[in-house]
Coordinates of C-alpha atoms and ligand atoms in Angstrom, one line a residue:
X1 CA -138.6 115.3 44.8
X2 CA -137.5 111.8 45.6
X3 CA -135.9 108.8 44.3
X4 CA -136.4 105.2 45.2
X5 CA -134.4 102.6 44.4
X6 CA -136.2 99.2 43.3
X7 CA -133.2 96.1 43.3
X8 CA -135.0 92.9 41.3
X9 CA -133.3 89.4 41.5
X10 CA -132.9 86.3 39.6
X11 CA -136.1 85.0 40.5
X12 CA -137.8 88.2 40.2
X13 CA -136.8 88.9 36.5
X14 CA -136.5 85.0 35.2
X15 CA -139.1 85.1 32.6
X16 CA -141.0 87.8 30.4
X17 CA -144.5 87.5 32.7
X18 CA -142.0 88.3 35.6
X19 CA -139.5 91.3 34.2
X20 CA -143.2 92.7 33.2
X21 CA -144.6 92.4 36.3
X22 CA -141.5 94.3 38.0
X23 CA -141.3 96.7 35.4
X24 CA -145.2 97.3 36.9
X25 CA -144.1 98.0 40.2
X26 CA -141.4 100.6 38.6
X27 CA -143.7 102.6 36.4
X28 CA -146.5 102.3 40.2
X29 CA -143.3 104.2 41.8
X30 CA -142.9 106.5 38.7
X31 CA -146.4 107.2 39.1
X32 CA -146.7 107.9 43.3
X33 CA -144.0 111.2 41.8
X34 CA -140.8 109.0 42.2
X35 CA -138.2 109.8 40.2
X36 CA -137.5 106.0 40.1
X37 CA -133.7 103.4 39.8
X38 CA -134.2 99.8 39.1
X39 CA -131.3 97.9 39.4
X40 CA -131.4 94.1 38.3
X41 CA -130.2 90.7 38.4
X42 CA -129.0 88.6 36.0
X43 CA -132.0 86.2 34.8
X44 CA -133.3 83.1 36.9
X45 CA -130.4 80.9 36.9
X46 CA -128.4 82.1 34.1
X47 CA -125.2 83.3 36.4
X48 CA -124.7 79.9 37.3
X49 CA -125.3 78.8 33.8
X50 CA -122.5 80.4 32.4
X51 CA -120.0 79.2 34.8
X52 CA -120.8 75.6 34.3
X53 CA -120.4 77.1 30.1
X54 CA -116.8 77.7 31.5
X55 CA -116.2 75.2 33.1
X56 CA -116.7 72.9 30.5
X57 CA -114.0 74.8 28.5
X58 CA -111.3 74.7 31.6
X59 CA -110.7 73.8 35.0
X60 CA -108.9 76.8 35.5
X61 CA -111.0 80.0 33.4
X62 CA -109.0 83.2 33.6
X63 CA -111.1 85.8 35.8
X64 CA -110.7 88.9 33.7
X65 CA -112.9 86.0 30.9
X66 CA -114.8 85.1 33.4
X67 CA -115.9 89.1 34.5
X68 CA -117.1 89.1 30.6
X69 CA -118.8 86.3 30.4
X70 CA -120.7 86.8 33.6
X71 CA -121.5 90.5 33.1
X72 CA -123.3 89.9 29.5
X73 CA -126.3 87.7 32.6
X74 CA -127.4 91.6 33.8
X75 CA -126.9 93.5 30.8
X76 CA -129.7 90.6 29.4
X77 CA -131.8 91.7 32.0
X78 CA -130.9 95.8 32.1
X79 CA -131.6 95.4 28.0
X80 CA -135.3 93.4 29.2
X81 CA -136.3 95.9 31.7
X82 CA -136.3 98.7 29.8
X83 CA -138.0 97.1 26.7
X84 CA -141.2 96.3 29.3
X85 CA -140.9 99.7 30.8
X86 CA -140.8 101.8 28.1
X87 CA -143.5 98.7 26.3
X88 CA -146.6 100.4 29.0
X89 CA -146.0 103.8 28.3
X90 CA -142.1 105.1 30.6
X91 CA -139.6 106.4 28.8
X92 CA -136.9 104.0 29.7
X93 CA -133.3 103.9 29.2
X94 CA -130.1 100.8 30.6
X95 CA -126.7 100.4 31.9
X96 CA -124.5 98.9 32.7
X97 CA -121.8 98.9 35.3
X98 CA -118.8 100.4 33.2
X99 CA -121.9 102.9 30.7
X100 CA -123.0 104.1 34.6
X101 CA -118.7 104.9 36.1
X102 CA -119.3 102.6 38.7
X103 CA -115.5 101.7 38.6
X104 CA -113.9 99.4 41.1
X105 CA -110.9 97.7 42.1
X106 CA -109.2 95.0 40.1
X107 CA -109.7 92.1 42.2
X108 CA -112.1 90.2 39.7
X109 CA -114.5 88.2 40.3
X110 CA -114.6 90.1 43.6
X111 CA -114.1 93.2 43.2
X112 CA -114.5 96.5 45.6
X113 CA -116.8 99.6 44.2
X114 CA -113.9 102.6 44.1
X115 CA -116.2 104.9 42.7
X116 CA -119.5 105.9 40.9
X117 CA -119.9 108.7 38.8
X118 CA -124.3 110.0 38.6
X119 CA -124.6 112.5 35.9
X120 CA -126.0 110.2 33.2
X121 CA -128.0 108.6 35.5
X122 CA -128.7 112.1 37.9
X123 CA -129.3 113.7 33.9
X124 CA -131.9 110.3 32.2
X125 CA -133.9 110.9 36.0
X126 CA -133.9 114.3 35.9
X127 CA -135.9 113.9 32.4
X128 CA -138.4 111.7 33.8
X129 CA -136.9 108.1 32.4
X130 CA -136.7 105.3 34.7
X131 CA -133.3 104.0 34.5
X132 CA -132.5 100.8 34.7
X133 CA -128.8 99.4 35.6
X134 CA -127.0 96.3 34.9
X135 CA -126.8 95.3 38.9
X136 CA -122.9 92.7 40.0
X137 CA -120.8 94.5 37.3
X138 CA -118.3 97.3 37.1
X139 CA -115.0 98.1 35.4
X140 CA -111.0 98.9 37.4
X141 CA -109.3 101.8 36.0
X142 CA -108.3 100.2 32.7
X143 CA -111.6 99.6 31.5
X144 CA -111.9 95.7 32.2
X145 CA -115.3 94.9 33.6
X146 CA -115.4 93.7 36.8
X147 CA -117.9 91.5 38.9
X148 CA -118.7 92.5 42.4
X149 CA -118.8 88.4 43.7
X150 CA -121.9 86.7 43.5
X151 CA -124.7 87.7 45.3
X152 CA -123.4 92.0 44.4
X153 CA -126.7 93.4 42.8
X154 CA -127.8 93.6 45.9
X155 CA -124.4 96.1 46.8
X156 CA -124.8 98.1 43.2
X157 CA -128.2 98.8 44.6
X158 CA -127.6 100.0 48.1
X159 CA -124.0 102.0 46.5
X160 CA -126.3 103.9 43.5
X161 CA -129.0 104.8 45.7
X162 CA -125.7 106.1 49.1
X163 CA -124.6 108.6 45.8
X164 CA -127.9 109.4 44.7
X165 CA -129.6 110.0 48.2
X166 CA -132.6 107.6 47.7
X167 CA -135.1 107.7 50.2
X168 CA -134.4 103.4 50.7
X169 CA -133.3 101.1 48.8
X170 CA -136.0 97.7 48.2
X171 CA -135.1 94.8 47.4
X172 CA -138.0 92.7 45.9
X173 CA -136.0 88.8 46.3
X174 CA -138.5 85.3 46.4
X175 CA -138.6 85.0 49.7
X176 CA -141.4 88.2 51.8
X177 CA -138.1 89.1 54.1
X178 CA -135.7 88.2 55.9
X179 CA -137.1 85.4 58.1
X180 CA -135.3 84.1 61.7
X181 CA -133.3 81.3 59.9
X182 CA -133.2 80.5 55.9
X183 CA -136.5 78.6 55.4
X184 CA -135.9 77.0 53.3
X185 CA -133.6 74.9 55.6
X186 CA -135.8 75.7 58.1
X187 CA -140.1 76.7 57.3
X188 CA -141.3 77.3 60.8
X189 CA -138.7 81.0 60.3
X190 CA -140.8 83.6 61.1
X191 CA -140.3 86.5 59.5
X192 CA -138.4 89.5 61.3
X193 CA -139.6 93.1 61.4
X194 CA -136.5 95.0 62.0
X195 CA -133.2 94.2 61.9
X196 CA -130.4 96.1 62.5
X197 CA -127.7 97.0 60.1
X198 CA -125.0 95.0 62.7
X199 CA -127.6 92.3 63.0
X200 CA -127.8 92.1 59.3
X201 CA -124.3 92.4 58.9
X202 CA -122.7 89.2 61.2
X203 CA -126.2 87.5 59.8
X204 CA -125.4 87.8 56.5
X205 CA -121.6 87.0 56.7
X206 CA -122.4 84.4 59.1
X207 CA -123.8 82.7 56.1
X208 CA -127.8 83.9 55.9
X209 CA -127.8 84.6 51.6
X210 CA -130.6 87.1 51.1
X211 CA -127.8 89.7 51.2
X212 CA -125.4 90.2 50.5
X213 CA -123.2 91.1 53.4
X214 CA -121.2 94.2 51.8
X215 CA -124.9 95.8 50.7
X216 CA -125.2 95.9 54.9
X217 CA -121.5 97.7 55.0
X218 CA -123.5 100.6 52.4
X219 CA -126.1 100.6 53.9
X220 CA -124.8 101.0 57.0
X221 CA -122.2 103.4 56.3
X222 CA -124.2 105.8 54.4
X223 CA -127.3 105.5 55.8
X224 CA -129.0 103.7 54.0
X225 CA -132.6 101.9 54.6
X226 CA -133.4 98.6 53.6
X227 CA -136.1 97.0 52.9
X228 CA -136.3 93.0 51.8
X229 CA -139.8 92.4 50.2
X230 CA -141.1 90.3 47.7
X231 CA -141.1 90.1 43.7
X232 CA -144.9 89.0 44.4
X233 CA -147.0 90.8 47.3
X234 CA -147.4 93.6 48.2
X235 CA -147.2 92.5 52.0
X236 CA -144.8 94.4 53.8
X237 CA -141.3 92.5 54.2
X238 CA -138.3 93.2 56.5
X239 CA -136.2 96.6 57.5
X240 CA -132.4 96.8 57.7
X241 CA -132.2 100.1 59.7
X242 CA -129.4 101.5 62.5
X243 CA -129.3 100.3 65.9
X244 CA -132.1 103.0 67.2
X245 CA -134.8 102.2 65.1
X246 CA -134.5 98.6 65.0
X247 CA -134.3 97.1 68.8
X248 CA -136.5 95.1 70.6
X249 CA -137.4 95.8 73.8
X250 CA -136.8 91.8 76.1
X251 CA -135.4 90.3 72.5
X252 CA -132.6 88.5 73.1
X253 CA -131.7 86.5 70.4
X254 CA -133.3 88.1 67.0
X255 CA -132.0 85.1 64.0
X256 CA -129.8 82.7 63.3
X257 CA -127.8 81.7 60.4
X258 CA -126.1 78.1 59.3
X259 CA -122.4 78.4 56.7
X260 CA -122.5 74.9 55.3
X261 CA -119.6 75.2 52.9
X262 CA -116.2 75.6 56.4
X263 CA -113.4 74.5 56.9
X264 CA -111.5 74.6 59.3
X265 CA -107.9 74.9 59.7
X266 CA -105.1 74.4 62.6
X267 CA -102.3 75.1 63.5
X268 CA -100.4 73.0 66.2
X269 CA -97.5 74.0 68.6
X270 CA -96.8 77.7 67.8
X271 CA -95.1 79.9 69.7
X272 CA -95.6 81.6 71.6
X273 CA -94.7 85.0 71.7
X274 CA -95.7 87.9 70.0
X275 CA -95.9 88.1 66.5
X276 CA -96.6 84.7 65.4
X277 CA -100.3 85.3 65.0
X278 CA -99.4 87.9 63.0
X279 CA -96.7 86.5 60.1
X280 CA -99.4 83.5 59.9
X281 CA -102.8 85.8 58.8
X282 CA -100.4 88.1 57.0
X283 CA -99.1 84.9 54.6
X284 CA -102.9 84.4 54.4
X285 CA -104.8 87.7 54.1
X286 CA -101.1 88.2 50.6
X287 CA -103.6 85.7 49.1
X288 CA -106.3 87.4 49.8
X289 CA -108.5 85.2 51.6
X290 CA -111.5 86.4 54.1
X291 CA -110.8 84.1 57.3
X292 CA -112.6 84.0 59.8
X293 CA -113.8 82.5 62.9
X294 CA -109.8 82.7 64.4
X295 CA -110.0 81.1 67.7
X296 CA -106.3 81.0 69.5
X297 CA -106.7 79.9 73.5
X298 CA -103.9 80.7 75.8
X299 CA -100.9 79.3 75.7
X300 CA -99.8 75.9 77.6
X301 CA -96.3 74.9 77.8
X302 CA -94.7 78.0 75.1
X303 CA -97.2 77.3 72.8
X304 CA -100.9 77.9 72.5
X305 CA -102.8 76.5 69.3
X306 CA -104.5 78.7 66.4
X307 CA -107.5 77.3 64.5
X308 CA -109.8 79.1 62.0
X309 CA -111.8 78.4 59.4
X310 CA -112.2 79.3 56.0
X311 CA -115.0 78.5 52.8
X312 CA -113.9 75.2 52.1
X313 CA -113.5 76.6 48.2
X314 CA -110.6 78.4 49.5
X315 CA -109.4 75.8 51.3
X316 CA -106.7 73.9 48.8
X317 CA -105.1 77.5 48.9
X318 CA -105.6 78.3 52.7
X319 CA -104.2 75.0 52.8
X320 CA -100.7 76.3 51.0
X321 CA -100.5 79.4 52.7
X322 CA -100.6 77.9 55.5
X323 CA -97.9 75.4 55.6
X324 CA -95.0 78.1 53.8
X325 CA -96.0 79.9 57.3
X326 CA -96.4 77.3 60.0
X327 CA -92.8 76.8 58.6
X328 CA -92.0 80.3 58.9
X329 CA -93.0 80.4 62.6
X330 CA -91.6 77.2 63.6
X331 CA -94.9 75.8 64.2
X332 CA -95.3 72.3 64.7
X333 CA -97.6 71.5 61.5
X334 CA -101.0 71.6 60.2
X335 CA -104.1 69.4 60.5
X336 CA -107.7 71.0 58.6
X337 CA -111.4 69.6 58.4
X338 CA -112.6 69.9 55.4
X339 CA -116.3 68.8 56.8
X340 CA -118.0 71.8 58.5
X341 CA -120.1 74.0 59.5
X342 CA -120.9 76.8 61.6
X343 CA -124.1 77.7 63.6
X344 CA -124.2 80.9 64.9
X345 CA -126.6 83.4 67.3
X346 CA -127.4 87.0 66.0
X347 CA -128.8 89.9 68.3
X348 CA -128.6 93.1 69.5
X349 CA -129.7 92.5 72.6
X350 CA -126.9 89.8 73.5
X351 CA -124.4 92.3 76.0
X352 CA -123.7 89.4 77.5
X353 CA -123.9 85.7 76.0
X354 CA -124.0 83.6 79.8
X355 CA -128.1 82.9 79.0
X356 CA -127.6 83.4 74.9
X357 CA -124.6 80.9 75.3
X358 CA -125.9 78.3 78.1
X359 CA -129.4 78.5 76.4
X360 CA -127.5 77.6 72.8
X361 CA -125.1 75.1 73.7
X362 CA -128.3 73.2 76.2
X363 CA -129.8 73.1 72.9
X364 CA -127.1 71.4 70.5
X365 CA -126.0 69.1 73.7
X366 CA -129.7 67.7 73.8
X367 CA -129.9 66.8 70.2
X368 CA -127.2 64.9 71.2
X369 CA -124.2 67.7 68.8
X370 CA -120.7 67.7 69.6
X371 CA -119.2 71.2 69.5
X372 CA -115.5 71.4 67.9
X373 CA -114.4 74.6 68.7
X374 CA -117.0 78.5 70.1
X375 CA -116.2 82.1 69.2
X376 CA -118.3 85.3 70.3
X377 CA -118.7 89.0 69.5
X378 CA -120.8 91.6 71.1
X379 CA -123.8 90.2 69.3
X380 CA -123.5 87.2 68.1
X381 CA -122.1 83.4 69.8
X382 CA -121.0 80.9 66.9
X383 CA -119.6 77.0 67.4
X384 CA -118.2 74.8 64.5
X385 CA -120.0 71.7 64.4
X386 CA -120.2 68.0 61.8
X387 CA -121.3 69.4 58.3
X388 CA -123.8 66.5 59.4
X389 CA -124.6 67.5 62.2
X390 CA -125.1 71.2 61.0
X391 CA -129.0 71.6 59.9
X392 CA -130.1 69.5 63.1
X393 CA -128.2 72.2 65.5
X394 CA -129.2 74.9 63.0
X395 CA -133.0 73.8 64.5
X396 CA -131.6 72.9 67.8
X397 CA -131.6 76.2 68.4
X398 CA -134.4 77.6 66.0
X399 CA -136.7 75.8 68.7
X400 CA -134.3 76.9 72.2
X401 CA -134.7 80.7 70.4
X402 CA -138.2 80.3 70.2
X403 CA -137.2 82.1 66.8
X404 CA -140.6 79.9 65.0
X405 CA -142.7 82.3 67.3
X406 CA -141.4 85.8 66.7
X407 CA -144.3 87.2 66.1
X408 CA -146.1 86.6 69.7
X409 CA -142.4 88.2 71.0
X410 CA -143.0 92.1 71.2
X411 CA -142.3 94.0 68.7
X412 CA -142.7 98.9 68.8
X413 CA -144.4 99.7 65.5
X414 CA -141.7 101.1 63.6
X415 CA -142.1 103.7 59.7
X416 CA -144.9 105.6 60.0
X417 CA -147.5 104.6 57.4
X418 CA -147.1 105.4 53.9
X419 CA -143.8 106.8 55.2
X420 CA -140.7 104.2 53.6
X421 CA -137.6 106.8 55.0
X422 CA -138.9 107.9 58.9
X423 CA -136.1 109.9 60.7
X424 CA -132.9 107.9 58.7
X425 CA -130.0 110.3 58.1
X426 CA -129.0 110.3 55.2
X427 CA -124.9 110.3 55.7
X428 CA -123.7 112.6 52.3
X429 CA -120.4 111.2 50.2
X430 CA -119.9 114.6 49.7
X431 CA -118.9 115.4 53.3
X432 CA -115.6 114.0 54.1
X433 CA -116.5 113.3 57.6
X434 CA -119.3 112.2 57.6
X435 CA -117.2 109.1 57.9
X436 CA -114.0 109.1 59.7
X437 CA -111.5 110.0 57.6
X438 CA -111.5 110.8 53.9
X439 CA -112.2 107.6 51.5
X440 CA -110.5 106.1 48.3
X441 CA -113.2 104.3 47.4
X442 CA -116.3 103.3 48.9
X443 CA -115.8 100.7 49.5
X444 CA -112.5 100.8 52.0
X445 CA -112.3 100.2 54.9
X446 CA -114.3 102.2 57.6
X447 CA -112.7 101.7 61.4
X448 CA -115.1 103.9 63.8
X449 CA -113.1 103.3 66.7
X450 CA -110.7 101.0 69.0
X451 CA -111.5 100.3 72.1
X452 CA -109.6 98.8 75.8
X453 CA -111.4 96.7 79.2
X454 CA -109.3 96.7 81.9
X455 CA -112.7 95.0 83.7
X456 CA -112.2 91.6 82.8
X457 CA -110.8 89.0 84.2
X458 CA -109.6 85.4 82.5
X459 CA -110.4 82.1 83.3
X460 CA -109.3 78.8 81.4
X461 CA -109.8 75.0 81.6
X462 CA -107.9 72.4 79.7
X463 CA -108.8 69.0 78.9
X464 CA -111.8 69.4 78.0
X465 CA -113.5 66.1 77.2
X466 CA -114.2 66.5 73.5
X467 CA -118.3 65.0 73.5
X468 CA -121.1 66.6 73.5
X469 CA -122.7 68.4 76.9
X470 CA -119.8 70.1 77.9
X471 CA -120.1 73.0 77.1
X472 CA -122.9 73.5 78.0
X473 CA -122.9 72.1 82.2
X474 CA -119.8 75.2 82.5
X475 CA -122.2 77.7 81.4
X476 CA -125.3 77.0 82.9
X477 CA -123.0 76.1 86.3
X478 CA -122.0 80.0 86.0
X479 CA -125.1 81.8 84.9
X480 CA -126.2 79.7 87.8
X481 CA -123.5 81.3 89.9
X482 CA -125.1 84.7 88.6
X483 CA -121.7 86.1 86.7
X484 CA -121.5 86.9 82.9
X485 CA -119.8 86.6 80.4
X486 CA -118.2 87.9 77.7
X487 CA -116.0 86.4 75.0
X488 CA -116.3 82.8 74.6
X489 CA -113.4 80.7 72.9
X490 CA -112.9 77.0 72.5
X491 CA -110.3 75.2 70.0
X492 CA -110.8 72.6 67.8
X493 CA -110.1 69.3 69.9
X494 CA -106.3 67.5 70.0
X495 CA -106.5 63.9 71.4
X496 CA -110.5 64.2 72.2
X497 CA -109.8 66.9 74.8
X498 CA -110.4 71.0 74.1
X499 CA -109.3 74.3 75.8
X500 CA -112.3 76.9 77.0
X501 CA -111.7 79.8 77.5
X502 CA -113.9 82.9 78.9
X503 CA -113.6 86.4 80.6
X504 CA -116.1 87.7 83.2
X505 CA -115.9 90.5 85.7
X506 CA -112.9 90.5 87.9
X507 CA -114.8 90.8 90.6
X508 CA -116.6 87.8 89.4
X509 CA -113.4 85.6 88.5
X510 CA -113.3 83.5 92.2
X511 CA -117.5 82.7 92.0
X512 CA -117.2 81.5 88.2
X513 CA -113.6 79.4 89.0
X514 CA -115.6 77.8 92.7
X515 CA -118.8 77.7 90.4
X516 CA -117.2 75.1 88.2
X517 CA -114.9 73.5 90.1
X518 CA -117.0 70.2 90.8
X519 CA -117.4 69.8 86.8
X520 CA -114.3 71.4 85.1
X521 CA -112.8 67.9 85.6
X522 CA -109.4 69.0 84.3
X523 CA -106.8 71.9 85.3
X524 CA -108.5 75.8 86.0
X525 CA -106.0 78.2 84.9
X526 CA -106.8 81.9 85.8
X527 CA -105.7 86.0 84.7
X528 CA -107.2 88.0 87.4
X529 CA -106.9 91.2 85.5
X530 CA -106.7 91.5 81.6
X531 CA -106.8 93.8 78.6
X532 CA -109.1 94.0 76.1
X533 CA -108.6 95.5 73.2
X534 CA -110.8 95.5 70.6
X535 CA -110.9 97.2 67.2
X536 CA -114.4 98.3 66.6
X537 CA -116.1 99.0 62.0
X538 CA -117.9 97.5 59.4
X539 CA -117.0 94.7 57.0
X540 CA -113.8 93.1 59.5
X541 CA -114.3 89.9 57.5
X542 CA -114.4 90.4 54.0
X543 CA -112.0 92.8 54.5
X544 CA -109.1 90.4 54.9
X545 CA -106.2 93.4 56.2
X546 CA -107.5 94.3 59.0
X547 CA -106.7 91.4 61.6
X548 CA -103.6 90.9 60.3
X549 CA -102.9 95.4 60.8
X550 CA -104.5 94.6 64.6
X551 CA -102.2 92.1 65.0
X552 CA -98.8 93.1 63.2
X553 CA -99.5 96.4 65.0
X554 CA -99.7 94.8 68.3
X555 CA -95.9 92.4 67.1
X556 CA -93.9 96.0 66.9
X557 CA -94.2 96.2 70.4
X558 CA -93.1 93.1 71.0
X559 CA -97.5 92.9 72.6
X560 CA -98.5 89.2 73.2
X561 CA -101.8 87.7 72.3
X562 CA -103.9 85.2 74.2
X563 CA -107.1 84.8 73.0
X564 CA -109.1 86.5 70.1
X565 CA -112.2 86.8 68.3
X566 CA -113.4 88.0 65.4
X567 CA -116.6 89.0 64.0
X568 CA -117.9 91.1 60.5
X569 CA -118.2 94.4 62.7
X570 CA -115.1 93.6 65.1
X571 CA -112.3 92.7 66.2
X572 CA -111.0 91.4 69.4
X573 CA -107.4 90.4 71.8
X574 CA -107.0 89.7 75.3
X575 CA -104.0 90.8 76.4
X576 CA -101.3 91.6 79.1
X577 CA -103.5 93.9 81.7
X578 CA -99.4 95.9 82.5
X579 CA -99.8 96.8 78.1
X580 CA -103.3 97.7 77.2
X581 CA -103.0 102.0 77.1
X582 CA -99.8 101.4 74.7
X583 CA -101.9 99.1 72.8
X584 CA -104.6 101.3 72.0
X585 CA -101.6 103.7 71.5
X586 CA -100.4 101.9 68.8
X587 CA -103.5 100.7 67.4
X588 CA -104.9 104.4 67.7
X589 CA -101.3 104.9 65.6
X590 CA -102.0 102.5 62.8
X591 CA -105.7 103.0 62.1
X592 CA -105.2 106.5 61.9
X593 CA -107.4 107.7 65.1
X594 CA -106.3 110.5 66.4
X595 CA -108.9 111.2 68.5
X596 CA -110.4 110.2 71.8
X597 CA -112.7 107.6 70.8
Ligands
ADP1 P1 -131.9 87.1 45.2 O1 -131.8 86.5 43.1 O2 -133.6 87.8 45.2 O3 -130.7 88.1 45.4 P2 -131.0 85.0 46.7 O4 -131.8 83.8 46.6 O5 -129.9 85.5 46.8 O6 -132.1 86.2 46.0 O7 -131.8 85.4 48.3 C1 -132.5 85.4 48.7 C2 -133.2 83.8 49.2 O8 -132.2 83.7 50.6 C3 -134.0 83.3 50.2 O9 -134.9 81.8 48.9 C4 -133.9 82.0 50.7 O10 -133.6 81.1 50.5 C5 -132.5 82.5 51.0 N1 -132.4 83.2 52.0 C6 -131.0 82.7 53.7 N2 -131.2 83.2 54.9 C7 -132.5 84.0 54.8 C8 -133.0 84.8 55.8 N3 -132.7 84.6 57.0 N4 -134.3 85.7 55.7 C9 -134.8 85.2 53.6 N5 -134.5 84.2 53.4 C10 -133.2 83.7 53.2
LIG2 N1 -126.1 87.0 38.6 C1 -124.9 87.7 40.4 C2 -125.7 86.3 40.6 O1 -126.1 85.2 40.3 C3 -126.5 88.8 41.0 C4 -127.1 88.2 42.0 O2 -127.8 87.8 42.3 O3 -127.0 89.1 43.1 O4 -124.2 86.2 41.9
MG3 MG1 -129.2 87.7 46.0

């Protein structure tokens, strides 16, 4: 008998009628002969209201008590849902996170799942009951109630689908699928039929609030197909699946995302020697802050600038940690900007960035918006812009990639009608070898491999004017010269000038330089050969320690890092070409990868 997990978000259980409607959906699946496990969120805006209530009492509520409070929202929902299902004639039983032994670590308000014991759920399912589980919550080893972070019910649902070997996890919400961008911001956004785990991971971590990004980490690790769909209609939604099932031919960009509440921090005059970046990010990681968009350019005069972004809410704490770190490493100072936003495009089809980067930068320039920082990964390009201009930039980019015409773009048929599983292979949790080294906790970081690429060279432009249109012109010229660009990094300006670096195949470096010389304006430096070292996995950004471990391992071997870009699925650094093999070796050791990767 196959098992289906259905998760209902806040709006889908907001009142008694909606709870009854959700109950009917679960019952329908039950009558089709499936075992059904339902995960529910707190009703409507309950979680927001509970947070507001706590703030009326104190500005700094203890995190443990916050969890105690917030978990009540989901407890109300499970009880009501079980009553609804029983009232419609099907036996049901509700459980809190603690009651199903969902054990987490002790980081209150952002706990990670370590373990789930499925005995109680399996038994109730075998008795023919619909099982209802409270999303978003668990307990630590000392029986303290914990929560997984805002939006965490998605993660509960996918984790349960993984441990119970469900055929799929259905996410019922107030939109009928994953859109090319948030339809509340860009009404022309189109629904995506299928999207790969990696694309969804990037989209979610770059601001698409429709799925909790950690739920996608689970889905990818354990091969759980996710179906995001509307609570209020029967229309098919979006399947989030493995890459082989999600690839769309001829489409470079799948979606765009906006993260509005960001803050940028820059450490000025960072001494250009091994170990310094490591020290910096170690200090910040210790404060458990998720750092994003780390951008480091090539040094001038023995010093470099390192910029990164954090959620605006983490700014004060980050500045404290950054100031301490800057002092320790002998940097010149720290600046910040609390009024910035990130705009990103994501797509598996973006193997090289040349065409996509050109089109993205052009669209933003045409809207008269200045790009403050740029960073790329294999399947995304992110730019940092002024918050006030962010929605305009998102719209411009969305339009430039014809994302509003998603239905007219090539589509492949996916799951055969009536099947919810397709050819997906589930990786059983019990198989210790399936996911590399034995995991301590279900949500632990999984590193899939480390890589060395010695085929590229690097070009750096100095004195880049800090105004709209420059990046667009540079990458247009490079595209015209037929050069494929891989990493692009642009740091925030100091005194109206920035530094822009990019990498290209070694044999194309000279051609690229010739193409940009007439428009560059300032000095150009060339590194004809470099080594690009990458650590690849899932959840690289949310596990704050990965970058730190990578930088630390390289520092221990005195390998200097001269270019960084990060994403949810990989961290890339550029180093001296002569140090590439040694770097690869030490990264294999530190991430316990014994095999050739
Ligand atoms: P739930 O309470 O069901 O978990 P959420 O509010 O967490 O619902 O997520 C659904 C919302 O996510 C949508 O209403 C939409 O505004 C927002 N959203 C952001 N980005 C996207 C996207 N790319 N596609 C669909 N919805 C998105
Ligand atoms: N109720 C929690 C929140 O609002 C969890 C969730 O809805 O996923 O964040
Ligand atoms: Mg949600």
